[in-house]
PDB file of C-alpha atoms in Angstrom:
ATOM      1  CA  MET A  26       0.000   0.000   0.000  1.00  0.00           C
ATOM      2  CA  ASP A  27       1.549   3.283  -1.085  1.00  0.00           C
ATOM      3  CA  LYS A  28       1.433   6.574   0.825  1.00  0.00           C
ATOM      4  CA  LYS A  29      -1.622   7.860  -1.036  1.00  0.00           C
ATOM      5  CA  GLU A  30      -3.556   4.664  -0.399  1.00  0.00           C
ATOM      6  CA  ARG A  31      -2.602   4.692   3.299  1.00  0.00           C
ATOM      7  CA  ALA A  32      -3.834   8.278   3.623  1.00  0.00           C
ATOM      8  CA  ARG A  33      -7.104   7.368   1.937  1.00  0.00           C
ATOM      9  CA  SER A  34      -7.514   4.298   4.143  1.00  0.00           C
ATOM     10  CA  ALA A  35      -6.989   6.440   7.234  1.00  0.00           C
ATOM     11  CA  GLU A  36      -9.707   8.864   6.102  1.00  0.00           C
ATOM     12  CA  LEU A  37     -12.275   6.109   5.558  1.00  0.00           C
ATOM     13  CA  GLY A  38     -14.168   5.302   8.706  1.00  0.00           C
ATOM     14  CA  MET A  39     -13.291   8.583  10.404  1.00  0.00           C
ATOM     15  CA  SER A  40     -16.136  10.808  11.510  1.00  0.00           C
ATOM     16  CA  GLU A  41     -16.876  14.189  13.042  1.00  0.00           C
ATOM     17  CA  LYS A  42     -19.656  15.020  15.476  1.00  0.00           C
ATOM     18  CA  SER A  43     -21.330  18.399  15.624  1.00  0.00           C
ATOM     19  CA  GLU A  44     -24.181  20.021  17.506  1.00  0.00           C
ATOM     20  CA  ALA A  45     -26.395  21.655  14.920  1.00  0.00           C
ATOM     21  CA  ALA A  46     -29.848  22.598  13.743  1.00  0.00           C
ATOM     22  CA  ILE A  47     -30.859  20.007  11.148  1.00  0.00           C
ATOM     23  CA  MET A  48     -33.360  20.816   8.420  1.00  0.00           C
ATOM     24  CA  ASN A  49     -35.152  18.478   6.039  1.00  0.00           C
ATOM     25  CA  ILE A  50     -36.869  19.915   2.968  1.00  0.00           C
ATOM     26  CA  SER A  51     -39.439  17.775   1.189  1.00  0.00           C
ATOM     27  CA  THR A  52     -41.743  18.321  -1.800  1.00  0.00           C
ATOM     28  CA  VAL A  53     -44.272  16.297  -3.723  1.00  0.00           C
ATOM     29  CA  PHE A  54     -41.439  15.046  -5.923  1.00  0.00           C
ATOM     30  CA  PHE A  55     -40.026  13.117  -2.957  1.00  0.00           C
ATOM     31  CA  ARG A  56     -43.378  11.819  -1.670  1.00  0.00           C
ATOM     32  CA  ASP A  57     -45.373  10.834  -4.759  1.00  0.00           C
ATOM     33  CA  LYS A  58     -44.630   7.137  -5.418  1.00  0.00           C
ATOM     34  CA  VAL A  59     -46.496   7.158  -8.739  1.00  0.00           C
ATOM     35  CA  MET A  60     -44.422  10.111  -9.949  1.00  0.00           C
ATOM     36  CA  ILE A  61     -41.206   8.440  -8.824  1.00  0.00           C
ATOM     37  CA  ASN A  62     -42.012   5.246 -10.710  1.00  0.00           C
ATOM     38  CA  LYS A  63     -43.101   6.953 -13.924  1.00  0.00           C
ATOM     39  CA  ASP A  64     -41.226  10.248 -14.294  1.00  0.00           C
ATOM     40  CA  ALA A  65     -37.859   9.721 -15.961  1.00  0.00           C
ATOM     41  CA  GLY A  66     -36.975  13.402 -15.464  1.00  0.00           C
ATOM     42  CA  LEU A  67     -37.462  13.312 -11.699  1.00  0.00           C
ATOM     43  CA  ILE A  68     -33.763  13.448 -10.801  1.00  0.00           C
ATOM     44  CA  ALA A  69     -33.303  16.517 -12.997  1.00  0.00           C
ATOM     45  CA  VAL A  70     -36.173  18.225 -11.174  1.00  0.00           C
ATOM     46  CA  ILE A  71     -34.735  17.350  -7.757  1.00  0.00           C
ATOM     47  CA  ASN A  72     -31.356  18.675  -8.872  1.00  0.00           C
ATOM     48  CA  MET A  73     -33.020  22.013  -9.696  1.00  0.00           C
ATOM     49  CA  GLN A  74     -34.503  22.046  -6.193  1.00  0.00           C
ATOM     50  CA  VAL A  75     -31.084  21.309  -4.677  1.00  0.00           C
ATOM     51  CA  GLU A  76     -29.590  24.255  -6.589  1.00  0.00           C
ATOM     52  CA  ASP A  77     -32.247  26.641  -5.255  1.00  0.00           C
ATOM     53  CA  VAL A  78     -31.972  25.272  -1.711  1.00  0.00           C
ATOM     54  CA  GLY A  79     -28.169  25.445  -1.942  1.00  0.00           C
ATOM     55  CA  ASN A  80     -28.326  29.145  -2.813  1.00  0.00           C
ATOM     56  CA  ALA A  81     -30.526  29.788   0.230  1.00  0.00           C
ATOM     57  CA  LEU A  82     -28.158  27.785   2.433  1.00  0.00           C
ATOM     58  CA  GLU A  83     -25.201  29.882   1.327  1.00  0.00           C
ATOM     59  CA  LYS A  84     -27.042  33.065   2.311  1.00  0.00           C
ATOM     60  CA  HIS A  85     -27.849  31.700   5.773  1.00  0.00           C
ATOM     61  CA  ASN A  86     -24.604  29.879   6.663  1.00  0.00           C
ATOM     62  CA  GLY A  87     -26.021  26.414   6.112  1.00  0.00           C
ATOM     63  CA  LYS A  88     -24.358  23.296   4.732  1.00  0.00           C
ATOM     64  CA  LEU A  89     -25.897  20.660   2.509  1.00  0.00           C
ATOM     65  CA  LEU A  90     -25.730  17.255   4.218  1.00  0.00           C
ATOM     66  CA  CYS A  91     -27.324  14.840   1.789  1.00  0.00           C
ATOM     67  CA  VAL A  92     -30.159  14.252  -0.662  1.00  0.00           C
ATOM     68  CA  THR A  93     -32.124  11.050  -0.118  1.00  0.00           C
ATOM     69  CA  ARG A  94     -35.487   9.522  -0.891  1.00  0.00           C
ATOM     70  CA  THR A  95     -36.938  11.542   2.011  1.00  0.00           C
ATOM     71  CA  GLY A  96     -35.756  14.999   0.931  1.00  0.00           C
ATOM     72  CA  ILE A  97     -32.885  17.479   1.113  1.00  0.00           C
ATOM     73  CA  SER A  98     -31.072  17.633   4.461  1.00  0.00           C
ATOM     74  CA  ALA A  99     -28.932  20.533   5.662  1.00  0.00           C
ATOM     75  CA  MET A 100     -27.233  21.604   8.870  1.00  0.00           C
ATOM     76  CA  PHE A 101     -26.611  24.910  10.631  1.00  0.00           C
ATOM     77  CA  GLU A 102     -23.909  24.569  13.247  1.00  0.00           C
ATOM     78  CA  LYS A 103     -25.034  26.014  16.587  1.00  0.00           C
ATOM     79  CA  ASN A 104     -27.312  28.605  14.965  1.00  0.00           C
ATOM     80  CA  CYS A 105     -31.019  27.887  15.037  1.00  0.00           C
ATOM     81  CA  ASP A 106     -31.888  31.398  13.881  1.00  0.00           C
ATOM     82  CA  ASP A 107     -30.068  30.871  10.581  1.00  0.00           C
ATOM     83  CA  ALA A 108     -31.945  27.602  10.105  1.00  0.00           C
ATOM     84  CA  LEU A 109     -35.377  29.108  10.642  1.00  0.00           C
ATOM     85  CA  GLN A 110     -34.620  32.211   8.574  1.00  0.00           C
ATOM     86  CA  CYS A 111     -33.437  29.952   5.758  1.00  0.00           C
ATOM     87  CA  ALA A 112     -36.606  27.859   5.951  1.00  0.00           C
ATOM     88  CA  ILE A 113     -38.781  30.977   5.726  1.00  0.00           C
ATOM     89  CA  THR A 114     -36.737  32.251   2.766  1.00  0.00           C
ATOM     90  CA  ILE A 115     -37.177  28.931   0.928  1.00  0.00           C
ATOM     91  CA  CYS A 116     -40.938  29.051   1.546  1.00  0.00           C
ATOM     92  CA  GLN A 117     -41.236  32.661   0.397  1.00  0.00           C
ATOM     93  CA  GLU A 118     -39.207  32.036  -2.767  1.00  0.00           C
ATOM     94  CA  ALA A 119     -41.293  28.944  -3.470  1.00  0.00           C
ATOM     95  CA  GLU A 120     -44.260  31.287  -4.000  1.00  0.00           C
ATOM     96  CA  LEU A 121     -42.548  33.069  -6.901  1.00  0.00           C
ATOM     97  CA  GLU A 122     -44.349  32.216 -10.119  1.00  0.00           C
ATOM     98  CA  GLU A 123     -41.326  30.529 -11.671  1.00  0.00           C
ATOM     99  CA  ARG A 124     -40.837  28.257  -8.627  1.00  0.00           C
ATOM    100  CA  ARG A 125     -44.375  27.250  -7.663  1.00  0.00           C
ATOM    101  CA  SER A 126     -44.451  24.062  -9.716  1.00  0.00           C
ATOM    102  CA  LEU A 127     -40.879  23.162  -8.732  1.00  0.00           C
ATOM    103  CA  PHE A 128     -41.606  23.404  -4.994  1.00  0.00           C
ATOM    104  CA  ARG A 129     -45.134  22.011  -5.040  1.00  0.00           C
ATOM    105  CA  GLY A 130     -46.091  20.443  -1.706  1.00  0.00           C
ATOM    106  CA  LEU A 131     -43.157  22.058   0.116  1.00  0.00           C
ATOM    107  CA  SER A 132     -42.739  21.132   3.784  1.00  0.00           C
ATOM    108  CA  ILE A 133     -39.805  21.614   6.164  1.00  0.00           C
ATOM    109  CA  GLY A 134     -38.893  20.049   9.502  1.00  0.00           C
ATOM    110  CA  ILE A 135     -36.204  21.421  11.845  1.00  0.00           C
ATOM    111  CA  ASP A 136     -34.696  19.888  14.990  1.00  0.00           C
ATOM    112  CA  TYR A 137     -31.538  20.446  17.042  1.00  0.00           C
ATOM    113  CA  GLY A 138     -29.024  17.841  18.180  1.00  0.00           C
ATOM    114  CA  THR A 139     -25.987  15.768  17.316  1.00  0.00           C
ATOM    115  CA  VAL A 140     -25.023  14.848  13.768  1.00  0.00           C
ATOM    116  CA  CYS A 141     -22.207  12.466  12.861  1.00  0.00           C
ATOM    117  CA  VAL A 142     -20.625  12.877   9.412  1.00  0.00           C
ATOM    118  CA  GLY A 143     -17.989  10.615   7.921  1.00  0.00           C
ATOM    119  CA  VAL A 144     -16.782   8.822   4.795  1.00  0.00           C
ATOM    120  CA  VAL A 145     -17.112   5.102   4.104  1.00  0.00           C
ATOM    121  CA  GLY A 146     -15.907   3.110   1.137  1.00  0.00           C
ATOM    122  CA  HIS A 147     -14.142   0.103  -0.311  1.00  0.00           C
ATOM    123  CA  ASN A 148     -11.905  -0.631  -3.261  1.00  0.00           C
ATOM    124  CA  GLY A 149     -11.879   2.871  -4.721  1.00  0.00           C
ATOM    125  CA  PHE A 150     -15.519   3.666  -3.939  1.00  0.00           C
ATOM    126  CA  ASP A 151     -16.115   6.455  -1.403  1.00  0.00           C
ATOM    127  CA  MET A 152     -19.342   7.986  -0.179  1.00  0.00           C
ATOM    128  CA  PRO A 153     -20.326  10.353   2.626  1.00  0.00           C
ATOM    129  CA  LEU A 154     -22.366   8.908   5.486  1.00  0.00           C
ATOM    130  CA  VAL A 155     -24.546  11.012   7.771  1.00  0.00           C
ATOM    131  CA  MET A 156     -25.998   9.505  10.936  1.00  0.00           C
ATOM    132  CA  SER A 157     -28.256  11.472  13.254  1.00  0.00           C
ATOM    133  CA  GLU A 158     -31.345  10.871  15.336  1.00  0.00           C
ATOM    134  CA  THR A 159     -31.964  14.592  14.936  1.00  0.00           C
ATOM    135  CA  MET A 160     -31.993  14.231  11.159  1.00  0.00           C
ATOM    136  CA  ASP A 161     -34.551  11.428  11.494  1.00  0.00           C
ATOM    137  CA  THR A 162     -36.768  13.725  13.577  1.00  0.00           C
ATOM    138  CA  SER A 163     -36.506  16.611  11.098  1.00  0.00           C
ATOM    139  CA  THR A 164     -37.408  14.202   8.286  1.00  0.00           C
ATOM    140  CA  PHE A 165     -40.399  12.931  10.276  1.00  0.00           C
ATOM    141  CA  LEU A 166     -41.587  16.500  10.834  1.00  0.00           C
ATOM    142  CA  SER A 167     -41.282  17.448   7.163  1.00  0.00           C
ATOM    143  CA  GLU A 168     -43.280  14.345   6.230  1.00  0.00           C
ATOM    144  CA  SER A 169     -45.934  15.102   8.890  1.00  0.00           C
ATOM    145  CA  ALA A 170     -46.349  18.802   8.075  1.00  0.00           C
ATOM    146  CA  GLN A 171     -48.714  18.214   5.154  1.00  0.00           C
ATOM    147  CA  LYS A 172     -51.222  16.545   7.485  1.00  0.00           C
ATOM    148  CA  TYR A 173     -51.549  19.778   9.454  1.00  0.00           C
ATOM    149  CA  ASN A 174     -51.444  22.120   6.457  1.00  0.00           C
ATOM    150  CA  SER A 175     -48.080  23.419   7.696  1.00  0.00           C
ATOM    151  CA  ARG A 176     -44.997  24.507   5.809  1.00  0.00           C
ATOM    152  CA  ILE A 177     -42.519  24.613   8.703  1.00  0.00           C
ATOM    153  CA  LEU A 178     -42.552  22.456  11.844  1.00  0.00           C
ATOM    154  CA  VAL A 179     -39.890  22.896  14.530  1.00  0.00           C
ATOM    155  CA  THR A 180     -39.240  21.202  17.858  1.00  0.00           C
ATOM    156  CA  SER A 181     -38.998  22.852  21.253  1.00  0.00           C
ATOM    157  CA  ASP A 182     -35.251  22.113  21.065  1.00  0.00           C
ATOM    158  CA  ILE A 183     -35.223  24.769  18.335  1.00  0.00           C
ATOM    159  CA  SER A 184     -37.648  27.241  19.923  1.00  0.00           C
ATOM    160  CA  THR A 185     -35.840  27.307  23.290  1.00  0.00           C
ATOM    161  CA  ARG A 186     -32.571  28.200  21.531  1.00  0.00           C
ATOM    162  CA  LEU A 187     -34.126  31.228  19.842  1.00  0.00           C
ATOM    163  CA  PRO A 188     -34.352  34.249  22.167  1.00  0.00           C
ATOM    164  CA  GLY A 189     -37.701  35.947  21.673  1.00  0.00           C
ATOM    165  CA  PHE A 190     -39.056  33.078  19.591  1.00  0.00           C
ATOM    166  CA  GLN A 191     -42.680  33.895  20.437  1.00  0.00           C
ATOM    167  CA  THR A 192     -42.328  37.576  19.480  1.00  0.00           C
ATOM    168  CA  ARG A 193     -39.908  37.336  16.547  1.00  0.00           C
ATOM    169  CA  TYR A 194     -41.697  34.559  14.704  1.00  0.00           C
ATOM    170  CA  ASN A 195     -45.349  33.840  14.009  1.00  0.00           C
ATOM    171  CA  SER A 196     -45.992  30.380  15.378  1.00  0.00           C
ATOM    172  CA  ARG A 197     -48.479  28.284  17.267  1.00  0.00           C
ATOM    173  CA  LYS A 198     -47.981  25.363  19.634  1.00  0.00           C
ATOM    174  CA  LEU A 199     -49.177  22.361  17.659  1.00  0.00           C
ATOM    175  CA  GLY A 200     -48.934  19.678  20.335  1.00  0.00           C
ATOM    176  CA  GLN A 201     -46.507  17.090  21.630  1.00  0.00           C
ATOM    177  CA  ILE A 202     -44.426  14.462  19.871  1.00  0.00           C
ATOM    178  CA  TYR A 203     -43.277  11.334  21.711  1.00  0.00           C
ATOM    179  CA  HIS A 204     -39.942   9.723  20.812  1.00  0.00           C
ATOM    180  CA  LEU A 205     -40.297   5.986  21.332  1.00  0.00           C
ATOM    181  CA  GLY A 206     -36.538   5.359  21.181  1.00  0.00           C
ATOM    182  CA  SER A 207     -35.575   7.752  23.969  1.00  0.00           C
ATOM    183  CA  MET A 208     -38.997   7.655  25.706  1.00  0.00           C
ATOM    184  CA  THR A 209     -39.086  11.457  25.813  1.00  0.00           C
ATOM    185  CA  ALA A 210     -41.659  14.012  24.717  1.00  0.00           C
ATOM    186  CA  GLU A 211     -41.402  17.561  23.438  1.00  0.00           C
ATOM    187  CA  TYR A 212     -43.575  20.247  21.899  1.00  0.00           C
ATOM    188  CA  ILE A 213     -43.660  20.942  18.194  1.00  0.00           C
ATOM    189  CA  PHE A 214     -44.501  24.333  16.733  1.00  0.00           C
ATOM    190  CA  ASP A 215     -46.058  25.369  13.434  1.00  0.00           C
ATOM    191  CA  VAL A 216     -44.084  28.409  12.225  1.00  0.00           C
ATOM    192  CA  TYR A 217     -46.565  29.921   9.805  1.00  0.00           C
ATOM    193  CA  ASP A 218     -44.263  32.713   8.611  1.00  0.00           C
ATOM    194  CA  GLY A 219     -43.575  30.268   5.781  1.00  0.00           C
ATOM    195  CA  ASP A 220     -47.255  29.842   4.818  1.00  0.00           C
ATOM    196  CA  VAL A 221     -49.022  31.618   1.992  1.00  0.00           C
ATOM    197  CA  ALA A 222     -50.512  34.944   3.114  1.00  0.00           C
ATOM    198  CA  GLU A 223     -54.134  33.774   3.454  1.00  0.00           C
ATOM    199  CA  THR A 224     -53.187  30.774   5.616  1.00  0.00           C
ATOM    200  CA  LYS A 225     -50.751  32.825   7.689  1.00  0.00           C
ATOM    201  CA  TYR A 226     -53.299  35.482   8.632  1.00  0.00           C
ATOM    202  CA  SER A 227     -55.950  32.877   9.345  1.00  0.00           C
ATOM    203  CA  LYS A 228     -53.621  31.144  11.818  1.00  0.00           C
ATOM    204  CA  MET A 229     -52.714  34.496  13.379  1.00  0.00           C
ATOM    205  CA  ARG A 230     -56.401  35.237  14.020  1.00  0.00           C
ATOM    206  CA  SER A 231     -57.121  31.818  15.511  1.00  0.00           C
ATOM    207  CA  LYS A 232     -53.884  31.301  17.498  1.00  0.00           C
ATOM    208  CA  LEU A 233     -55.419  31.956  20.934  1.00  0.00           C
ATOM    209  CA  PHE A 234     -58.359  29.630  20.311  1.00  0.00           C
ATOM    210  CA  PHE A 235     -56.122  26.930  18.896  1.00  0.00           C
ATOM    211  CA  GLU A 236     -53.514  26.957  21.665  1.00  0.00           C
ATOM    212  CA  THR A 237     -56.228  27.080  24.355  1.00  0.00           C
ATOM    213  CA  GLY A 238     -57.731  23.972  22.766  1.00  0.00           C
ATOM    214  CA  VAL A 239     -54.315  22.266  22.738  1.00  0.00           C
ATOM    215  CA  ASP A 240     -53.720  23.079  26.425  1.00  0.00           C
ATOM    216  CA  LEU A 241     -57.162  21.734  27.362  1.00  0.00           C
ATOM    217  CA  PHE A 242     -56.517  18.581  25.356  1.00  0.00           C
ATOM    218  CA  LEU A 243     -53.203  18.003  27.148  1.00  0.00           C
ATOM    219  CA  LYS A 244     -54.990  18.420  30.494  1.00  0.00           C
ATOM    220  CA  GLY A 245     -57.466  15.712  29.507  1.00  0.00           C
ATOM    221  CA  SER A 246     -60.429  18.119  29.132  1.00  0.00           C
ATOM    222  CA  PHE A 247     -61.405  16.618  25.793  1.00  0.00           C
ATOM    223  CA  LEU A 248     -64.995  17.869  25.614  1.00  0.00           C
ATOM    224  CA  GLU A 249     -63.998  21.454  26.383  1.00  0.00           C
ATOM    225  CA  ALA A 250     -61.025  21.248  24.018  1.00  0.00           C
ATOM    226  CA  ARG A 251     -63.321  19.975  21.272  1.00  0.00           C
ATOM    227  CA  SER A 252     -65.589  23.001  21.689  1.00  0.00           C
ATOM    228  CA  TYR A 253     -62.663  25.344  21.048  1.00  0.00           C
ATOM    229  CA  PHE A 254     -61.608  23.526  17.887  1.00  0.00           C
ATOM    230  CA  ILE A 255     -65.206  23.391  16.623  1.00  0.00           C
ATOM    231  CA  GLU A 256     -65.575  27.140  17.223  1.00  0.00           C
ATOM    232  CA  LEU A 257     -62.311  27.762  15.385  1.00  0.00           C
ATOM    233  CA  LEU A 258     -63.493  25.729  12.392  1.00  0.00           C
ATOM    234  CA  LYS A 259     -66.581  27.928  12.102  1.00  0.00           C
ATOM    235  CA  PHE A 260     -64.421  30.786  10.804  1.00  0.00           C
ATOM    236  CA  ASP A 261     -61.625  28.675   9.275  1.00  0.00           C
ATOM    237  CA  ARG A 262     -62.945  25.355   8.037  1.00  0.00           C
ATOM    238  CA  ASN A 263     -59.620  24.644   6.312  1.00  0.00           C
ATOM    239  CA  ASP A 264     -57.607  24.416   9.535  1.00  0.00           C
ATOM    240  CA  ALA A 265     -56.332  20.856   9.146  1.00  0.00           C
ATOM    241  CA  ALA A 266     -54.750  20.706  12.608  1.00  0.00           C
ATOM    242  CA  ALA A 267     -58.018  21.730  14.283  1.00  0.00           C
ATOM    243  CA  LYS A 268     -59.812  18.978  12.333  1.00  0.00           C
ATOM    244  CA  GLN A 269     -57.225  16.451  13.518  1.00  0.00           C
ATOM    245  CA  TYR A 270     -57.854  17.489  17.107  1.00  0.00           C
ATOM    246  CA  VAL A 271     -61.638  17.214  16.729  1.00  0.00           C
ATOM    247  CA  PHE A 272     -61.244  13.616  15.535  1.00  0.00           C
ATOM    248  CA  ARG A 273     -58.802  12.927  18.371  1.00  0.00           C
ATOM    249  CA  CYS A 274     -61.144  14.460  20.969  1.00  0.00           C
ATOM    250  CA  ASP A 275     -64.031  12.374  19.627  1.00  0.00           C
ATOM    251  CA  SER A 276     -62.053   9.151  20.022  1.00  0.00           C
ATOM    252  CA  CYS A 277     -60.912  10.156  23.520  1.00  0.00           C
ATOM    253  CA  ILE A 278     -64.489  10.970  24.601  1.00  0.00           C
ATOM    254  CA  ALA A 279     -65.746   7.710  23.081  1.00  0.00           C
ATOM    255  CA  GLY A 280     -63.058   5.769  24.947  1.00  0.00           C
ATOM    256  CA  THR A 281     -61.474   4.300  21.816  1.00  0.00           C
ATOM    257  CA  ALA A 282     -58.172   6.194  22.071  1.00  0.00           C
ATOM    258  CA  ASP A 283     -55.140   4.625  23.740  1.00  0.00           C
ATOM    259  CA  GLU A 284     -53.058   6.413  26.368  1.00  0.00           C
ATOM    260  CA  PHE A 285     -50.590   7.747  23.805  1.00  0.00           C
ATOM    261  CA  ALA A 286     -53.379   9.238  21.673  1.00  0.00           C
ATOM    262  CA  LYS A 287     -54.708  11.067  24.733  1.00  0.00           C
ATOM    263  CA  GLN A 288     -51.439  12.960  25.185  1.00  0.00           C
ATOM    264  CA  TYR A 289     -49.404  13.049  21.985  1.00  0.00           C
ATOM    265  CA  LEU A 290     -50.090  14.340  18.526  1.00  0.00           C
ATOM    266  CA  GLU A 291     -47.376  12.154  16.969  1.00  0.00           C
ATOM    267  CA  LEU A 292     -45.317   9.105  17.903  1.00  0.00           C
ATOM    268  CA  ARG A 293     -41.879   8.658  16.382  1.00  0.00           C
TER     269      ARG A 293
END
């Protein structure tokens, strides 16, 4: 083995750990199985998305981690504000006429934690490897966002690292997520600064009603919580999260919900 080969061998298997905000960006092009099986130009479309996302990352001090079947992942070392600002920028630019079709079904999840990055390979083949429970959570959030008609979902690990989060960003407490692996729970927030204008202002108007309903639900007052969500739906019948809570309240009142469903919006 010559010097060059020894150097390469030493690099393989090495890794670096960082504490960072991890973002996953997903669109319909990652989620639609029919499109994936039939559209030969899909990779070209995803590459165009990566270029646009990459430009936004450069402006907000982010780094591209990987592109997988679940979306585009990026990291922001020790700066949650950059991550959230970047997410909002991506959402706003996705509304430009020339980008609407490219970023159809856009949803973003952001979490904070440890990411391990390294290089693996064999016999001349090298590839980067990224391992992170945090990345798995951000991917889960980006995949779940559509269900709640959200563009950006963040964890409380993000919100608590952003001074003035409640005043600087327009958000609402969506509920709790339970991590089965670590047996821990945390809040998730819908940051609707990334939503289209009509949806954003509708959520701003209903924030108090919605969060009161969430708090009542978490206290086990399902009938009272249901009344808040029903009242909210009278002036915004498109609030998908409120609809989800009405169904959940109904199952809790009927006694068909398990103990997890009575406390947590999502299990991961």
